[in-house]
mmCIF file of C-alpha atoms in Angstrom:
data_model
loop_
_atom_site.group_PDB
_atom_site.id
_atom_site.type_symbol
_atom_site.label_atom_id
_atom_site.label_comp_id
_atom_site.label_asym_id
_atom_site.label_seq_id
_atom_site.Cartn_x
_atom_site.Cartn_y
_atom_site.Cartn_z
ATOM 1 C CA MET E 1 57.050 50.093 -6.922
ATOM 2 C CA ARG E 2 57.009 49.185 -3.667
ATOM 3 C CA TRP E 3 54.121 51.401 -2.621
ATOM 4 C CA GLU E 4 52.375 50.243 -5.343
ATOM 5 C CA ASP E 5 52.513 46.544 -3.853
ATOM 6 C CA LEU E 6 51.905 47.938 -0.249
ATOM 7 C CA PHE E 7 48.758 49.462 -1.380
ATOM 8 C CA SER E 8 47.489 46.426 -3.467
ATOM 9 C CA ASP E 9 47.943 43.983 -0.640
ATOM 10 C CA LEU E 10 45.818 46.050 1.523
ATOM 11 C CA GLU E 11 43.699 46.831 -0.994
ATOM 12 C CA LEU E 12 42.749 42.527 -1.337
ATOM 13 C CA GLN E 13 43.028 42.184 2.705
ATOM 14 C CA TRP E 14 40.484 44.703 2.875
ATOM 15 C CA GLU E 15 38.304 43.245 -0.014
ATOM 16 C CA ALA E 16 38.869 39.830 1.730
ATOM 17 C CA ALA E 17 37.800 41.503 5.248
ATOM 18 C CA GLU E 18 34.495 43.159 4.111
ATOM 19 C CA ALA E 19 33.739 39.486 1.951
ATOM 20 C CA ALA E 20 34.320 37.766 5.191
ATOM 21 C CA GLU E 21 32.155 40.120 7.133
ATOM 22 C CA LEU E 22 29.169 40.028 4.817
ATOM 23 C CA ASP E 23 29.654 35.828 4.786
ATOM 24 C CA ALA E 24 29.199 36.190 8.112
ATOM 25 C CA GLU E 25 26.494 38.580 8.355
ATOM 26 C CA ILE E 26 24.380 36.346 5.376
ATOM 27 C CA ALA E 27 24.918 33.508 8.203
ATOM 28 C CA ASP E 28 23.580 35.264 10.978
ATOM 29 C CA ARG E 29 20.534 36.516 9.038
ATOM 30 C CA THR E 30 19.758 32.911 7.484
ATOM 31 C CA ARG E 31 19.630 31.566 11.101
ATOM 32 C CA ARG E 32 17.485 34.415 12.449
ATOM 33 C CA GLU E 33 15.188 33.865 9.685
ATOM 34 C CA ALA E 34 15.135 30.421 10.359
ATOM 35 C CA ALA E 35 14.117 30.742 13.701
ATOM 36 C CA TYR E 36 10.795 32.260 12.498
ATOM 37 C CA LEU E 37 9.901 29.086 10.427
ATOM 38 C CA ARG E 38 7.103 26.971 11.466
ATOM 39 C CA MET E 39 6.301 23.239 10.790
ATOM 40 C CA LEU E 40 3.695 24.432 8.218
ATOM 41 C CA ASP E 41 5.909 26.776 6.596
ATOM 42 C CA ARG E 42 8.597 23.634 5.928
ATOM 43 C CA MET E 43 5.138 21.294 4.771
ATOM 44 C CA ARG E 44 3.810 23.629 2.957
ATOM 45 C CA PRO E 45 5.945 23.334 -0.528
ATOM 46 C CA ALA E 46 5.452 19.609 -0.065
ATOM 47 C CA ILE E 47 1.996 19.766 -0.642
ATOM 48 C CA GLY E 48 1.690 17.211 -3.718
ATOM 49 C CA SER E 49 4.634 14.828 -2.938
ATOM 50 C CA GLU E 50 4.720 11.404 -1.427
ATOM 51 C CA VAL E 51 6.102 12.151 2.585
ATOM 52 C CA ARG E 52 6.519 9.388 4.974
ATOM 53 C CA CYS E 53 5.431 10.203 8.766
ATOM 54 C CA LEU E 54 5.937 9.197 12.228
ATOM 55 C CA LEU E 55 2.844 9.602 14.513
ATOM 56 C CA ARG E 56 1.906 9.026 18.141
ATOM 57 C CA GLY E 57 -0.986 6.259 18.406
ATOM 58 C CA GLY E 58 -1.041 3.021 16.073
ATOM 59 C CA PRO E 59 -1.203 0.010 17.272
ATOM 60 C CA GLY E 60 2.024 -1.381 19.117
ATOM 61 C CA PRO E 61 4.711 0.693 21.339
ATOM 62 C CA GLY E 62 6.489 3.421 19.669
ATOM 63 C CA PRO E 63 5.848 5.817 16.654
ATOM 64 C CA PHE E 64 3.077 4.852 13.678
ATOM 65 C CA ALA E 65 4.831 5.315 10.305
ATOM 66 C CA VAL E 66 2.281 6.081 7.327
ATOM 67 C CA ASN E 67 3.166 6.881 3.881
ATOM 68 C CA GLY E 68 1.093 9.101 1.407
ATOM 69 C CA ARG E 69 1.168 12.003 -0.747
ATOM 70 C CA LEU E 70 0.499 15.097 1.088
ATOM 71 C CA SER E 71 -2.670 16.924 -0.411
ATOM 72 C CA ALA E 72 -3.535 19.517 2.130
ATOM 73 C CA LEU E 73 -2.303 21.092 5.529
ATOM 74 C CA GLY E 74 -3.778 23.574 8.016
ATOM 75 C CA VAL E 75 -2.630 25.465 11.081
ATOM 76 C CA ASP E 76 -3.234 22.177 13.310
ATOM 77 C CA TRP E 77 -3.494 19.070 10.483
ATOM 78 C CA LEU E 78 -2.501 17.368 7.887
ATOM 79 C CA LEU E 79 -4.322 15.301 5.025
ATOM 80 C CA LEU E 80 -2.590 12.310 3.421
ATOM 81 C CA ASN E 81 -3.780 10.116 0.514
ATOM 82 C CA GLU E 82 -2.557 6.847 1.031
ATOM 83 C CA THR E 83 -2.649 4.073 -1.408
ATOM 84 C CA GLY E 84 -6.008 3.366 -2.874
ATOM 85 C CA SER E 85 -8.509 6.247 -2.063
ATOM 86 C CA THR E 86 -7.677 6.169 1.709
ATOM 87 C CA GLU E 87 -7.123 9.484 3.260
ATOM 88 C CA LEU E 88 -5.591 9.927 6.638
ATOM 89 C CA LEU E 89 -6.354 13.057 8.681
ATOM 90 C CA VAL E 90 -3.669 13.596 11.439
ATOM 91 C CA PRO E 91 -3.462 16.200 13.593
ATOM 92 C CA ARG E 92 -0.509 18.186 13.902
ATOM 93 C CA ALA E 93 -0.136 17.114 17.917
ATOM 94 C CA SER E 94 0.137 13.489 16.947
ATOM 95 C CA LEU E 95 3.003 14.380 14.189
ATOM 96 C CA LEU E 96 6.465 13.042 15.520
ATOM 97 C CA ALA E 97 8.513 13.426 12.277
ATOM 98 C CA VAL E 98 8.134 13.764 8.581
ATOM 99 C CA ARG E 99 10.815 12.567 5.416
ATOM 100 C CA GLY E 100 10.371 13.843 2.267
ATOM 101 C CA LEU E 101 10.256 17.632 2.376
ATOM 102 C CA THR E 102 12.263 19.884 0.090
ATOM 103 C CA ALA E 103 14.915 22.313 1.197
ATOM 104 C CA VAL E 104 12.394 24.990 0.276
ATOM 105 C CA SER E 105 10.220 26.910 2.898
ATOM 106 C CA ALA E 106 7.095 28.869 2.341
ATOM 107 C CA GLN E 107 7.256 32.257 3.594
ATOM 108 C CA PRO E 108 5.992 32.703 7.558
ATOM 109 C CA GLY E 109 2.491 33.990 7.905
ATOM 110 C CA HIS E 110 1.724 33.797 4.096
ATOM 111 C CA GLU E 111 -1.054 30.484 4.207
ATOM 112 C CA GLY E 112 -3.705 33.591 3.616
ATOM 113 C CA ARG E 113 -6.856 34.488 5.918
ATOM 114 C CA LEU E 114 -8.945 31.063 5.117
ATOM 115 C CA ALA E 115 -6.277 28.725 5.512
ATOM 116 C CA ALA E 116 -5.271 30.065 9.113
ATOM 117 C CA ARG E 117 -8.570 30.198 10.267
ATOM 118 C CA LEU E 118 -9.062 26.030 8.801
ATOM 119 C CA ASP E 119 -8.356 24.208 11.856
ATOM 120 C CA LEU E 120 -8.765 20.789 12.923
ATOM 121 C CA ARG E 121 -12.261 21.380 14.073
ATOM 122 C CA HIS E 122 -13.408 23.048 10.906
ATOM 123 C CA VAL E 123 -12.127 19.874 8.775
ATOM 124 C CA VAL E 124 -13.758 17.251 11.249
ATOM 125 C CA ARG E 125 -16.954 18.930 10.613
ATOM 126 C CA GLY E 126 -16.728 18.282 7.175
ATOM 127 C CA LEU E 127 -16.526 14.896 7.677
ATOM 128 C CA VAL E 128 -19.568 15.277 9.925
ATOM 129 C CA ARG E 129 -21.491 16.459 7.668
ATOM 130 C CA ASP E 130 -20.214 14.010 4.843
ATOM 131 C CA ARG E 131 -21.377 11.183 7.255
ATOM 132 C CA SER E 132 -18.488 9.065 6.608
ATOM 133 C CA VAL E 133 -17.395 6.395 8.039
ATOM 134 C CA CYS E 134 -14.121 6.679 9.658
ATOM 135 C CA VAL E 135 -11.896 4.267 11.707
ATOM 136 C CA VAL E 136 -10.605 6.643 14.918
ATOM 137 C CA THR E 137 -7.501 5.990 16.457
ATOM 138 C CA LEU E 138 -6.394 7.035 19.428
ATOM 139 C CA LEU E 139 -2.976 8.246 20.810
ATOM 140 C CA GLY E 140 -3.388 5.352 23.068
ATOM 141 C CA GLY E 141 -3.317 2.895 19.759
ATOM 142 C CA ALA E 142 -7.035 2.265 20.563
ATOM 143 C CA ALA E 143 -9.481 2.446 17.292
ATOM 144 C CA LEU E 144 -13.222 2.967 17.121
ATOM 145 C CA THR E 145 -15.050 2.727 13.848
ATOM 146 C CA GLY E 146 -17.934 4.792 13.122
ATOM 147 C CA THR E 147 -19.791 7.722 11.922
ATOM 148 C CA LEU E 148 -18.659 11.447 13.203
ATOM 149 C CA LEU E 149 -21.768 12.979 14.850
ATOM 150 C CA ARG E 150 -20.901 16.100 16.216
ATOM 151 C CA VAL E 151 -17.428 18.365 16.952
ATOM 152 C CA GLY E 152 -17.109 20.567 19.838
ATOM 153 C CA ALA E 153 -14.516 23.087 20.552
ATOM 154 C CA ASP E 154 -12.349 20.642 21.970
ATOM 155 C CA PHE E 155 -14.100 17.361 21.280
ATOM 156 C CA LEU E 156 -15.704 14.911 18.518
ATOM 157 C CA GLU E 157 -18.604 12.341 19.127
ATOM 158 C CA LEU E 158 -18.395 9.306 17.267
ATOM 159 C CA ALA E 159 -21.163 6.821 16.561
ATOM 160 C CA GLU E 160 -19.735 3.323 16.746
ATOM 161 C CA HIS E 161 -20.770 0.979 14.385
ATOM 162 C CA PRO E 162 -18.849 -1.698 11.831
ATOM 163 C CA LEU E 163 -17.212 -0.617 8.843
ATOM 164 C CA GLY E 164 -20.015 -0.886 5.657
ATOM 165 C CA GLU E 165 -22.800 -0.463 7.564
ATOM 166 C CA PHE E 166 -24.320 3.351 8.177
ATOM 167 C CA ALA E 167 -25.270 4.869 11.880
ATOM 168 C CA ARG E 168 -29.221 5.189 12.016
ATOM 169 C CA ARG E 169 -29.839 6.693 15.587
ATOM 170 C CA ALA E 170 -31.927 3.512 16.653
ATOM 171 C CA GLU E 171 -29.550 1.224 15.477
ATOM 172 C CA ILE E 172 -26.107 3.262 17.200
ATOM 173 C CA ARG E 173 -25.031 0.494 20.152
ATOM 174 C CA SER E 174 -22.412 3.232 21.671
ATOM 175 C CA GLY E 175 -21.311 6.474 21.126
ATOM 176 C CA TRP E 176 -17.699 7.833 22.068
ATOM 177 C CA THR E 177 -16.655 11.268 23.111
ATOM 178 C CA ILE E 178 -12.925 11.722 22.342
ATOM 179 C CA PRO E 179 -10.844 15.089 23.062
ATOM 180 C CA PHE E 180 -9.017 16.273 20.380
ATOM 181 C CA ASP E 181 -5.710 16.050 22.429
ATOM 182 C CA GLY E 182 -6.384 11.946 22.679
ATOM 183 C CA LEU E 183 -6.848 11.463 19.072
ATOM 184 C CA ALA E 184 -3.973 10.462 16.710
ATOM 185 C CA PHE E 185 -5.215 10.173 13.062
ATOM 186 C CA ILE E 186 -8.576 9.497 11.243
ATOM 187 C CA ARG E 187 -8.712 7.334 8.697
ATOM 188 C CA ARG E 188 -11.533 7.559 5.644
ATOM 189 C CA SER E 189 -11.962 5.200 2.926
#
């Protein structure tokens, strides 16, 4: 009888040690896998959800806060739909923080080949094709209003004109060449 109690106790200790070892291994693997997550992987499940973003640039010192529905994102950009019909194109480099993401993350590297190649330049080229009137906000907070004319490898060109007017080559007062590194966000109505 005593031997049975001893073996039973040893068996329970063995099972407890195995369970503790398994728990430690699971925790370690979870930490390792989280190390491979990118911001893109954290944000992808939130497409269609309301989020709050803190951005570089904007009026005044400190971060600029915007709220909107995350409608699309790429490897180095995100698109927010603000209230009304305003869209905000945000380069990933100007994003400081996001609130409103779910606890779920997407699988790293599974955004698809097309989405992996659609960088900020491709999205801005779409605005050029649309001849959309935009407000381009720079990291220093300056806002330039006009129509995007051209996109290069690391810059965009803007024909400056007031909102509500169209960019006519003969009437363009001035144009700006803006490096992507200086871009805080682009707002389009």
